[in-house]
Coordinates of N, CA, C and O in Angstrom, one line a residue:
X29 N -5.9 4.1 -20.9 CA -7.0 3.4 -20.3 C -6.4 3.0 -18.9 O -5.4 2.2 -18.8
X30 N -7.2 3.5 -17.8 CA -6.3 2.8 -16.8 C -7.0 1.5 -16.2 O -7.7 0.8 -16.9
X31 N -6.9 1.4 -15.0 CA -7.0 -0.1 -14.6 C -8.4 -0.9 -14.3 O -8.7 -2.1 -14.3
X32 N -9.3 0.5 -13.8 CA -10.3 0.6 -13.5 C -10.9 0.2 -15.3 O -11.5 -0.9 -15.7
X33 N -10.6 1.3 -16.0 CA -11.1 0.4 -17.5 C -11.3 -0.7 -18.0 O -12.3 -1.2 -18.6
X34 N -9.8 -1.3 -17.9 CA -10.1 -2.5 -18.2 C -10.7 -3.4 -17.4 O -10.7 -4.6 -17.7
X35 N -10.9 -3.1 -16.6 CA -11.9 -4.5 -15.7 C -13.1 -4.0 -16.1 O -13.9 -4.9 -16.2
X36 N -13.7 -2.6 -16.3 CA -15.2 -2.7 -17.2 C -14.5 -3.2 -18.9 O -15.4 -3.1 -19.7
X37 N -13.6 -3.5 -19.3 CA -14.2 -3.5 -20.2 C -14.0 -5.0 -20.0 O -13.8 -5.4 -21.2
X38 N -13.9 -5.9 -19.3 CA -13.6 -7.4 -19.2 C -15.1 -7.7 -18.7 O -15.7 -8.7 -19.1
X39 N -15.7 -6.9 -18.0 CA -17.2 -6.8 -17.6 C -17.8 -6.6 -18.7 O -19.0 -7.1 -18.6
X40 N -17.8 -6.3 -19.5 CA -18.8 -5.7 -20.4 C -18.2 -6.9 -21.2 O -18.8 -6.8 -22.3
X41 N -17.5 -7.8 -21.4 CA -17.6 -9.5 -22.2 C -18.4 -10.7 -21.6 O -18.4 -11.8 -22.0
X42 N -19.0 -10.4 -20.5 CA -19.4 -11.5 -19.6 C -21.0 -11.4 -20.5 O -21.7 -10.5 -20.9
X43 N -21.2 -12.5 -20.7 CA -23.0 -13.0 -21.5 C -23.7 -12.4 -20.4 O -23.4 -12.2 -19.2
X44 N -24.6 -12.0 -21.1 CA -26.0 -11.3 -19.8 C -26.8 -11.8 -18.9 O -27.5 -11.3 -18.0
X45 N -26.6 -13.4 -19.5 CA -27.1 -15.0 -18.4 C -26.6 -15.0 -17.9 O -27.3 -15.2 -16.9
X46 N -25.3 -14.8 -17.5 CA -24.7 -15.4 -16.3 C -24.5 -13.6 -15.2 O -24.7 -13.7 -14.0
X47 N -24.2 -12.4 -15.7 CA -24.9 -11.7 -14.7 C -25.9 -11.4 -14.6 O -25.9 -10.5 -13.8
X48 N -26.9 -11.8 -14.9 CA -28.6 -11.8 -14.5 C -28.5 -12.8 -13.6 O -28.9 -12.7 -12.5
X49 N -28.1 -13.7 -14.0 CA -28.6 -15.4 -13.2 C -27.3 -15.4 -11.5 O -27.5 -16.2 -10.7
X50 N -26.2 -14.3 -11.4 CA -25.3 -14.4 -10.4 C -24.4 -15.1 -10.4 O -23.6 -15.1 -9.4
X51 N -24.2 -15.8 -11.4 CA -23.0 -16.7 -11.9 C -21.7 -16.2 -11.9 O -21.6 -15.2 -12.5
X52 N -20.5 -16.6 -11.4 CA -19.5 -15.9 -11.9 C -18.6 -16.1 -12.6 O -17.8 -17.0 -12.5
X53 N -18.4 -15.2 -13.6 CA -17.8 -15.7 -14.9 C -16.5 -16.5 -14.6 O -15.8 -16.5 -13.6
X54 N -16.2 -17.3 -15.8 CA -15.1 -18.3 -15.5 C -13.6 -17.4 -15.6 O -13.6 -16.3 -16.2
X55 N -12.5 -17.9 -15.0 CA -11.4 -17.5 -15.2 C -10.5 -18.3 -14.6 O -10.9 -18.9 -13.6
X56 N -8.9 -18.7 -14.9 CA -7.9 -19.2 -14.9 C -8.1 -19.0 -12.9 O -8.9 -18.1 -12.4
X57 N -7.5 -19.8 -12.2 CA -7.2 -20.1 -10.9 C -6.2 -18.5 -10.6 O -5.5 -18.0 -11.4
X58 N -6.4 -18.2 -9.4 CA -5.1 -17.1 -9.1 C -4.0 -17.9 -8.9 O -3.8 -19.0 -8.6
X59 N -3.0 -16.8 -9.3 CA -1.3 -17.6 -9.5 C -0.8 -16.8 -8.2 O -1.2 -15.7 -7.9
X60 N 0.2 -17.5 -7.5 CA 0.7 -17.5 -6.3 C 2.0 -16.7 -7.3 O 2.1 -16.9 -8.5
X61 N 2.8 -15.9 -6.6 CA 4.0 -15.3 -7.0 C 5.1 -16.0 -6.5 O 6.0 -16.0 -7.2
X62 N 5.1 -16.6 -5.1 CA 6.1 -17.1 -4.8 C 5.5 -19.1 -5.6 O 5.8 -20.2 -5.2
X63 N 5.1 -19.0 -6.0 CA 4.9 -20.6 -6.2 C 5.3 -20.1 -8.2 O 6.4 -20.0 -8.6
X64 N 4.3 -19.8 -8.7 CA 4.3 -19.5 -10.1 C 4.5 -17.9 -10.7 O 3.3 -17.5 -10.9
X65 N 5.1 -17.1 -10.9 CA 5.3 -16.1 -10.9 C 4.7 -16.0 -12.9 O 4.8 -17.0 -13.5
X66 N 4.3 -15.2 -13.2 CA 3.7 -15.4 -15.0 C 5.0 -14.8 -15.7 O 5.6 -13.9 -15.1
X67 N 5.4 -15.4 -16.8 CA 6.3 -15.6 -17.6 C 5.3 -15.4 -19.2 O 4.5 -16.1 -19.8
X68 N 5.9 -14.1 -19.5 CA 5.6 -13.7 -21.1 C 6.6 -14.2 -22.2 O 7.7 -13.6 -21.8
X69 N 6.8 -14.5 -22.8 CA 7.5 -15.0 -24.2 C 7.8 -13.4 -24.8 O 6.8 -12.8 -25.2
X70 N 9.1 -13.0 -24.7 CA 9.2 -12.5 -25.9 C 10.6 -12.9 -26.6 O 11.6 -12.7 -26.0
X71 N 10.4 -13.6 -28.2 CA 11.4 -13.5 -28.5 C 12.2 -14.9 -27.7 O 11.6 -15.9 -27.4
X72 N 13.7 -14.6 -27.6 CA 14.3 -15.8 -26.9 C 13.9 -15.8 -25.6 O 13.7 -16.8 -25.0
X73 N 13.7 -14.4 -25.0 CA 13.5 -13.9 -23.5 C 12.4 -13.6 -23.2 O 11.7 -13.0 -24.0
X74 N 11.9 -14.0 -21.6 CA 10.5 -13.9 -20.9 C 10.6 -12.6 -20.0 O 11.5 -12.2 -19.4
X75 N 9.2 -11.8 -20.2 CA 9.0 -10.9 -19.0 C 8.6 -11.7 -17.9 O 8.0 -12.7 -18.2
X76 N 8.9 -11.4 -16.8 CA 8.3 -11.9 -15.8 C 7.4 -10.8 -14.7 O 7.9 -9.7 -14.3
X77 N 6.1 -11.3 -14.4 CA 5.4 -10.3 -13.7 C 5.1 -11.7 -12.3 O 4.8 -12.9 -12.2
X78 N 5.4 -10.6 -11.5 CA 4.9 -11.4 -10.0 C 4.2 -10.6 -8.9 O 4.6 -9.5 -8.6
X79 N 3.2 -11.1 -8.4 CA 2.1 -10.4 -7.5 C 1.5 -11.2 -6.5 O 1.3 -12.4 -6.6
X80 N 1.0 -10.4 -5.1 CA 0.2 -11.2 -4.3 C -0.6 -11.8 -5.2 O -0.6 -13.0 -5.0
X81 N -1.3 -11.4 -6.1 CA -2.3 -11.6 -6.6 C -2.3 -11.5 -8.4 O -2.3 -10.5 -9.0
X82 N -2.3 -12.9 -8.8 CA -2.6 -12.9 -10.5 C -3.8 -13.8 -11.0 O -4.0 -15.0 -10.8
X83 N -4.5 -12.7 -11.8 CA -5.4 -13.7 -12.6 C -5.4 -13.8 -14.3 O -4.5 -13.2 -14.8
X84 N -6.0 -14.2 -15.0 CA -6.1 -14.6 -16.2 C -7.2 -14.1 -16.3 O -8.0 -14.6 -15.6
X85 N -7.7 -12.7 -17.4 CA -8.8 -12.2 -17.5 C -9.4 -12.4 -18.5 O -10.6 -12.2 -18.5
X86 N -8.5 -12.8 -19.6 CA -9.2 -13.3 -21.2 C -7.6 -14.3 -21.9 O -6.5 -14.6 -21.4
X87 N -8.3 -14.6 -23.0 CA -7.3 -15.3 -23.3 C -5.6 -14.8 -23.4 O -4.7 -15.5 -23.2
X88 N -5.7 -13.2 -23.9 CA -4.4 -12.7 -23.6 C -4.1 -11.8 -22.1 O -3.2 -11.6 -21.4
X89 N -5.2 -11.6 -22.1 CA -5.1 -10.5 -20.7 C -4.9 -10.9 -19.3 O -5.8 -11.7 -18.9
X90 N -3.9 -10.6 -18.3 CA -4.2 -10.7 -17.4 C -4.4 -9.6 -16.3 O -4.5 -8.4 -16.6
X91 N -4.4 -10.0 -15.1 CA -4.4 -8.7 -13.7 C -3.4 -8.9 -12.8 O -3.3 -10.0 -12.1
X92 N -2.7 -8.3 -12.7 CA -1.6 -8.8 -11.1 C -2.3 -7.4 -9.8 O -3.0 -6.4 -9.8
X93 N -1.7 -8.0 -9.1 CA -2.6 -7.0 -7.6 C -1.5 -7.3 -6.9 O -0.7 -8.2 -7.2
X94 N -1.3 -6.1 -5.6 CA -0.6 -6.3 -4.1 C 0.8 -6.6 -4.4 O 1.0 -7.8 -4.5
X95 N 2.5 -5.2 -4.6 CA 3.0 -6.0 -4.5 C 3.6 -6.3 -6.1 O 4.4 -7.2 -6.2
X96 N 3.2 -5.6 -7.2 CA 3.8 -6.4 -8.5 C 4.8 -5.6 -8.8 O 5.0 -4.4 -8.8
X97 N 5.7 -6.7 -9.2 CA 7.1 -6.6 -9.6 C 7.1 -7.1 -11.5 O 6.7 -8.1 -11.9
X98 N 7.5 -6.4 -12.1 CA 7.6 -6.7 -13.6 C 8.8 -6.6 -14.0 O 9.1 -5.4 -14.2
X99 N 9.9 -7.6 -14.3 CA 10.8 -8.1 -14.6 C 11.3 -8.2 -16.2 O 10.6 -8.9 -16.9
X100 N 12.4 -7.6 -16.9 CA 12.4 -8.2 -18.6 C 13.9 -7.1 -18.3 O 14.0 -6.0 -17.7
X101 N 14.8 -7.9 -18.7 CA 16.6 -7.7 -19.3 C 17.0 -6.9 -17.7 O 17.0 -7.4 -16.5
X102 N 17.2 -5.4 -18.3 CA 17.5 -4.2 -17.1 C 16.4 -3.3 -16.6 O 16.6 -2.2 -16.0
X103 N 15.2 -3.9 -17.0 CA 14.0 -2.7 -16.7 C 13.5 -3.5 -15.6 O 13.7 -4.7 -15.7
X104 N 12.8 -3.1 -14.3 CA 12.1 -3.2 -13.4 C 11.5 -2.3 -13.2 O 12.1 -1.2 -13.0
X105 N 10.0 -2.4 -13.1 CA 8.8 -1.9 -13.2 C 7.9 -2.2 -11.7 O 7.7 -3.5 -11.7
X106 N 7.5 -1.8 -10.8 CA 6.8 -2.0 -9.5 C 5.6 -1.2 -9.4 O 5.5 0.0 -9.7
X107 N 4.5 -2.1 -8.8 CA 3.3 -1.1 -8.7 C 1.9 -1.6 -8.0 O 1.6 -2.8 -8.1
X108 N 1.1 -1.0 -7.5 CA 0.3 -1.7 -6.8 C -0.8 -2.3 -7.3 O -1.5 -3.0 -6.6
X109 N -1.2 -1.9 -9.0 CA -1.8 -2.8 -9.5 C -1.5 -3.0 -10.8 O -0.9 -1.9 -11.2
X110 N -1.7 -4.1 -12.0 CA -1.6 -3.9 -13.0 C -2.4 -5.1 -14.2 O -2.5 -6.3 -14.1
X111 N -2.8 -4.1 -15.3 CA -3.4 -5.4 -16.0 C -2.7 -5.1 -17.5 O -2.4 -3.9 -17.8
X112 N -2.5 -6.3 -18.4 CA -1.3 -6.0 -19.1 C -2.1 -7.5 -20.5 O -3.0 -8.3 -20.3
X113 N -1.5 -7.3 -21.6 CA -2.0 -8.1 -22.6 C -0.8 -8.8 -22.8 O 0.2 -8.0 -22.5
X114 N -0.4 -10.3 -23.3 CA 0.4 -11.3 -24.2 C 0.7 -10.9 -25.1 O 1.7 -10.2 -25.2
X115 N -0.2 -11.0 -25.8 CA 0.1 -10.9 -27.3 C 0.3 -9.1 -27.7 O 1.1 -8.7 -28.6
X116 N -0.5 -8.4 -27.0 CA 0.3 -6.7 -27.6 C 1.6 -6.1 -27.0 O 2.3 -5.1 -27.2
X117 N 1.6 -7.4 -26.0 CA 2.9 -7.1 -25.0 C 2.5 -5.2 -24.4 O 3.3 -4.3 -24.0
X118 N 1.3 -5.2 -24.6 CA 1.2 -4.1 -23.7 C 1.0 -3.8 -22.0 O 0.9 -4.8 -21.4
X119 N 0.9 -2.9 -21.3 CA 0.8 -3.0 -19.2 C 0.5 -1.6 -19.5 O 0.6 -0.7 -20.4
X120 N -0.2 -1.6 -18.1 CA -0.3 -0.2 -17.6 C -0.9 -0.8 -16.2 O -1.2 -1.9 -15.9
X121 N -1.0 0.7 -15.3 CA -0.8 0.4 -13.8 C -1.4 1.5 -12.9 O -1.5 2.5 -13.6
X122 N -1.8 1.6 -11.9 CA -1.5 2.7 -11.0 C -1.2 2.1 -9.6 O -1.4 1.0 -9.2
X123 N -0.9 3.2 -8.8 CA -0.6 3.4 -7.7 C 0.7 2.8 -7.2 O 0.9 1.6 -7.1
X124 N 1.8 4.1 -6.9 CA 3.1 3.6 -6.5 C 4.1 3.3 -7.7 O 4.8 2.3 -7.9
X125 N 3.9 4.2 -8.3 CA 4.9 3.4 -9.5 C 5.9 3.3 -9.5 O 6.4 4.3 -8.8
X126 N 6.9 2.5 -10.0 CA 8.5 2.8 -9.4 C 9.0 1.9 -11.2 O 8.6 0.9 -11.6
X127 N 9.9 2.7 -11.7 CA 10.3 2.5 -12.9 C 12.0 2.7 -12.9 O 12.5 3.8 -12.5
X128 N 12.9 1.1 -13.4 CA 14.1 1.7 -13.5 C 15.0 0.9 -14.9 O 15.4 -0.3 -15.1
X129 N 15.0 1.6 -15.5 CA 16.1 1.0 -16.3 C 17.3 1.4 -16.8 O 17.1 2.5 -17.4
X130 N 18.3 1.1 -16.8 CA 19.7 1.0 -17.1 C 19.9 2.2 -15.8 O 19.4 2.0 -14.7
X131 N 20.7 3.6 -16.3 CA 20.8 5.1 -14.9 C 19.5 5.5 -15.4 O 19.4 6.8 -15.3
X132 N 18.5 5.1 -15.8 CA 16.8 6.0 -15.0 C 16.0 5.3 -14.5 O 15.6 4.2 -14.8
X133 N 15.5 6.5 -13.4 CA 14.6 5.9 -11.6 C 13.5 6.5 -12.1 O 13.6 6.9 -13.3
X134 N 12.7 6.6 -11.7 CA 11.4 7.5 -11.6 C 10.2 7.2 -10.3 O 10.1 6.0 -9.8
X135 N 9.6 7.9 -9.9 CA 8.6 7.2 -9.1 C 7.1 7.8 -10.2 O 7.4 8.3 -11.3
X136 N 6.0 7.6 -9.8 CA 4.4 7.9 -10.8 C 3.1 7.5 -10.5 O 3.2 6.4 -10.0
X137 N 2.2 7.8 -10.6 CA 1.2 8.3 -10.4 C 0.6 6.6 -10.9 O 0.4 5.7 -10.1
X138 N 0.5 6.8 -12.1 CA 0.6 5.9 -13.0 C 1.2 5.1 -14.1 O 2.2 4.5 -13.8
X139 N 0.7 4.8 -15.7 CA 1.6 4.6 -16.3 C 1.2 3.6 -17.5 O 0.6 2.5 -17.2
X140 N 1.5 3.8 -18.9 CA 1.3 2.6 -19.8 C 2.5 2.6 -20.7 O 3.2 3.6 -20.9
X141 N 2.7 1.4 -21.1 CA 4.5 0.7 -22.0 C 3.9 -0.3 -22.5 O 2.9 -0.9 -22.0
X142 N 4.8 -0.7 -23.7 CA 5.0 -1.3 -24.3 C 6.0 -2.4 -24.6 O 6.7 -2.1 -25.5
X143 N 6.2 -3.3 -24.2 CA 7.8 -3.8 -24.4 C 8.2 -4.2 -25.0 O 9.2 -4.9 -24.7
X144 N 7.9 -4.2 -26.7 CA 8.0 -4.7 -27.8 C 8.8 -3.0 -28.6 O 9.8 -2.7 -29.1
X145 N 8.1 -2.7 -28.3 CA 9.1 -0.9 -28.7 C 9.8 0.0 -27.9 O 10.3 1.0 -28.2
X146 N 9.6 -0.7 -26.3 CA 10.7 -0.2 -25.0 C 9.7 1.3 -25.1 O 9.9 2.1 -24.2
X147 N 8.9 1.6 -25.8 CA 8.1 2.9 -24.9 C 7.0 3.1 -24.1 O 6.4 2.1 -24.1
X148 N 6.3 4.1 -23.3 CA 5.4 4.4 -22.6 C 5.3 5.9 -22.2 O 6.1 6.8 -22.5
X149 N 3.8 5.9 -21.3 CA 4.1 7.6 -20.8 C 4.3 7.1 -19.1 O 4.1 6.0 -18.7
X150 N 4.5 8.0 -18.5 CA 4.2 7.4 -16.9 C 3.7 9.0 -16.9 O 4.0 9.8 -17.8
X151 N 2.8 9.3 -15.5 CA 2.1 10.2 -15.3 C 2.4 10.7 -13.5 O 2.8 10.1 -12.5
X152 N 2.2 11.9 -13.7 CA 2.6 12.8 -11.9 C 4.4 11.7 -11.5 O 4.6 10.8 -10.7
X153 N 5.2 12.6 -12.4 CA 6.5 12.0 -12.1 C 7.6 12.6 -11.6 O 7.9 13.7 -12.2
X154 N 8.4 12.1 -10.5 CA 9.7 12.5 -10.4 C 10.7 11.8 -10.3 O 10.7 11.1 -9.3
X155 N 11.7 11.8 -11.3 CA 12.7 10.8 -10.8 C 14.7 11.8 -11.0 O 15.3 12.7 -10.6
X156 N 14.8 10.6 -11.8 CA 16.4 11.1 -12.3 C 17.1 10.1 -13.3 O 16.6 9.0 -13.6
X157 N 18.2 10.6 -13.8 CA 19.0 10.2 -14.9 C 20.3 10.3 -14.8 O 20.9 11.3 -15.0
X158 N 20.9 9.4 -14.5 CA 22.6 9.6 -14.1 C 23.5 9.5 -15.4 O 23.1 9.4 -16.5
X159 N 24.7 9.6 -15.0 CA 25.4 9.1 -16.2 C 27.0 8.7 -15.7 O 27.6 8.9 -14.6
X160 N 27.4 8.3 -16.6 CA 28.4 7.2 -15.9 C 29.8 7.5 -16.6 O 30.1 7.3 -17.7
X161 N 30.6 7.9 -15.5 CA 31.7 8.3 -16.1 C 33.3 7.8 -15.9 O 33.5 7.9 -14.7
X162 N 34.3 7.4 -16.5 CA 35.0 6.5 -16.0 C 34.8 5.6 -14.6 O 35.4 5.9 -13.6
X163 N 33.7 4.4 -14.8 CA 32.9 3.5 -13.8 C 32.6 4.3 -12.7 O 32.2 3.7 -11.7
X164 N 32.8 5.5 -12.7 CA 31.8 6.5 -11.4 C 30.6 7.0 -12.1 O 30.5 7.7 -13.1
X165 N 29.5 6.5 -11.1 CA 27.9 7.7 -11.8 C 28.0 8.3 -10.5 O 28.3 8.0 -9.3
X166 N 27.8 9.3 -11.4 CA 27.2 10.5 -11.4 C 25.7 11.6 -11.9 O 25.1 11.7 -12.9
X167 N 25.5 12.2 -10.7 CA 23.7 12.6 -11.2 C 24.3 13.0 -12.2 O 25.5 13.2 -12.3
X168 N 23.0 13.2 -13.2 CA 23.1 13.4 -14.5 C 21.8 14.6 -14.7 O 22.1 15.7 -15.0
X169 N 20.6 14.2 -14.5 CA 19.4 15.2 -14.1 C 18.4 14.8 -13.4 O 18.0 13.6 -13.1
X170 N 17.9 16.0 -12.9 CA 16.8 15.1 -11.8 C 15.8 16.0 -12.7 O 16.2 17.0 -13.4
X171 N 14.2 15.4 -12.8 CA 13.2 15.9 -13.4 C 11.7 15.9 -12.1 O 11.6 15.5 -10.9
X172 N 10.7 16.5 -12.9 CA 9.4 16.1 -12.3 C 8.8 16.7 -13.5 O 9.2 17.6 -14.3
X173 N 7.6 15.8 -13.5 CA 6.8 16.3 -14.6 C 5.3 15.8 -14.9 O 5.2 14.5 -14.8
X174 N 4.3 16.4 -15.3 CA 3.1 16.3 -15.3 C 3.5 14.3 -16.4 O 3.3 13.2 -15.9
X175 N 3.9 14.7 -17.6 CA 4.0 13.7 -18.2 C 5.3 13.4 -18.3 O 6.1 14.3 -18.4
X176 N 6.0 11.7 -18.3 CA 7.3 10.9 -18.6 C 7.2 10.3 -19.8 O 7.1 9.0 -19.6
X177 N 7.4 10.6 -21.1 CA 7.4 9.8 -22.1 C 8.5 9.0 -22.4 O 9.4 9.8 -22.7
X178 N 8.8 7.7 -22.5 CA 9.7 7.0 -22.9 C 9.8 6.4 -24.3 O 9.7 5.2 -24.5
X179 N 10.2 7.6 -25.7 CA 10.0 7.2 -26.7 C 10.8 6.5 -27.9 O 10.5 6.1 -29.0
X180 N 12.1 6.6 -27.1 CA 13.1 5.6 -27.5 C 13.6 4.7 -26.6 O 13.2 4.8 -25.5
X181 N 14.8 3.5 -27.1 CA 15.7 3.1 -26.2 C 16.0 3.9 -24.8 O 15.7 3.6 -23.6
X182 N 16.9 5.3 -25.3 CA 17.5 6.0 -24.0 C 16.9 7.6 -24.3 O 17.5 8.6 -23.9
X183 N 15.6 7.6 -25.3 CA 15.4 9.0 -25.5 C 13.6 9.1 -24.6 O 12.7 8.3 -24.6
X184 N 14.0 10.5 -24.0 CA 12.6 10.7 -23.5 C 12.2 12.3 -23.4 O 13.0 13.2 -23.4
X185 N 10.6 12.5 -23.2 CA 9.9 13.3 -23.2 C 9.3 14.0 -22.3 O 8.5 13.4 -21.7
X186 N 9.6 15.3 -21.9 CA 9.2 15.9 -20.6 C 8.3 16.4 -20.8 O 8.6 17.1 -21.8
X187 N 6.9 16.8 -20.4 CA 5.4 17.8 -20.6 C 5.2 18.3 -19.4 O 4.8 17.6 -18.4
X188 N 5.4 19.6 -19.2 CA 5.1 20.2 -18.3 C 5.9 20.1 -17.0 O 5.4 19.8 -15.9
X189 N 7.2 20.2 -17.0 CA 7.6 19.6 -16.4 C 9.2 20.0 -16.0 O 9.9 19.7 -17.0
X190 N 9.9 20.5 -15.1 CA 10.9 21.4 -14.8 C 12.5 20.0 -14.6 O 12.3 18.9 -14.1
X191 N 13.6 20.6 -15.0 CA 14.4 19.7 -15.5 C 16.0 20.6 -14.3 O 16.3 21.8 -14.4
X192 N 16.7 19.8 -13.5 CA 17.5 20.7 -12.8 C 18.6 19.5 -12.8 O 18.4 18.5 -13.5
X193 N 19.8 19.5 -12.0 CA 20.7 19.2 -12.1 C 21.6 19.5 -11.0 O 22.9 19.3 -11.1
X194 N 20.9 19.9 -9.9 CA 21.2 20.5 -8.3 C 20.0 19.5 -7.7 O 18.9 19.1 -8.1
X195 N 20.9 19.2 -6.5 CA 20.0 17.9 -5.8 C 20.0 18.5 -4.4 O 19.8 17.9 -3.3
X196 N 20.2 19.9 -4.5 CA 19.7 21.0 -3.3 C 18.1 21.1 -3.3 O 17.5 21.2 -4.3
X197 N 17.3 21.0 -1.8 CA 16.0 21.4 -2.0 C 15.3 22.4 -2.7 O 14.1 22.5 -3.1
X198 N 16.3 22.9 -2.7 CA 15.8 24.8 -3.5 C 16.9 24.5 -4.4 O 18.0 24.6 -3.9
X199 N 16.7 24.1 -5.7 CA 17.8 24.0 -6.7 C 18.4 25.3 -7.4 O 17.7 26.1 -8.0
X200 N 19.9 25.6 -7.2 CA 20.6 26.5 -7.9 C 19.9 27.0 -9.0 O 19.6 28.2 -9.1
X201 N 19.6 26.1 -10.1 CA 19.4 26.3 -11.6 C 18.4 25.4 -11.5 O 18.5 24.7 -10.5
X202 N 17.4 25.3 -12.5 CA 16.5 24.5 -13.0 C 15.4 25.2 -14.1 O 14.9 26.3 -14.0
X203 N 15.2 24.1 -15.6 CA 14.3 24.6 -16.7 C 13.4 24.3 -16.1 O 13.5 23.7 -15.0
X204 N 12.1 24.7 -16.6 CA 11.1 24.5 -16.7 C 10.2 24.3 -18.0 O 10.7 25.2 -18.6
X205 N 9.7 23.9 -18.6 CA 9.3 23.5 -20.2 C 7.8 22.8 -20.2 O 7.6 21.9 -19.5
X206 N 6.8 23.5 -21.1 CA 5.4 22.9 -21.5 C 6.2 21.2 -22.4 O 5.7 20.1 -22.5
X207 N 6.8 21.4 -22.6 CA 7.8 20.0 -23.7 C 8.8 20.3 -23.7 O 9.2 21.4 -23.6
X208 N 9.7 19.1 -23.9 CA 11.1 19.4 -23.7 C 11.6 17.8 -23.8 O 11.2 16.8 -23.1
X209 N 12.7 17.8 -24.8 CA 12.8 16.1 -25.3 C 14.6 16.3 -24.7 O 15.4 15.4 -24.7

């Protein structure tokens, strides 16, 4: 569901009085990012999401806009819009995506995760995977791919999507694969 969804589906909870009558439905004040940045509870540790722009769209849901940055351990998540739930600890996003945790980068199209199970897909992706070898990294793989599945800790899923290991424009070698874990 992307972002546009859920704002109909936050529209489609509003009573039919108040958009008949032009009212505008109630919601939490916007949160300043440099003043209050939102802080999720998980566990001992908080995600933190910060944005030009945050609102509170239901009791668990909110919206960040312009500019968001999503903060939790070693993952950093960036994107130009996002609306995300408390309690299922679920996000999703589009436009500009930029994903990194521990050696993997990615940029994307779009994108939905979870951070209670560390997984998601991200969508129209290319990034890379290093690996680290006596305290020197080193590329490890560069990818692009229709789909980015992230379905473990450090395991992931390529759809459609060509897998190389040359950071030449025209790469020496490179797979290619409908799937490919």
């Amino acid at each position: 569901m992307g972002v546009l969804a859920c704002l109909l589906l936050l529209l489609a909870d509003i009573p039919v009085s108040s958009q008949s009558q032009g009212k505008q439905p109630e919601s939490e004040p916007l949160v300043s990012s440099a003043a209050n940045p939102l802080a999720i509870q998980l566990g001992d540790e908080s995600i933190t999401v910060r944005a030009e722009r945050q609102t509170r769209t239901g009791e668990n849901e909110y919206l960040a806009q312009g500019n968001v940055e999503v903060s939790y351990r070693d993952l950093l998540l960036k994107a130009d819009e996002i609306c995300g739930n408390d309690r299922t600890r679920d996000i999703e996003g589009e436009g500009n995506i930029y994903f990194e945790q521990g050696l993997t980068r990615l940029k994307a199209s779009s994108f939905k995760f979870n951070f209670d199970s560390q997984t998601g897909v991200f969508y129209d992706v290319t990034g890379r995977t290093d690996l680290e070898l006596q305290s020197r990294t080193e590329t490890d793989i560069l990818f692009q791919a229709k789909e980015f599945r992230k379905v473990g800790v450090d395991e992931y899923r390529i759809v459609d999507g060509t897998v190389t290991a040359c950071e030449d424009p025209v790469p020496k070698w490179s797979f290619s694969a409908k799937s490919a874990d």
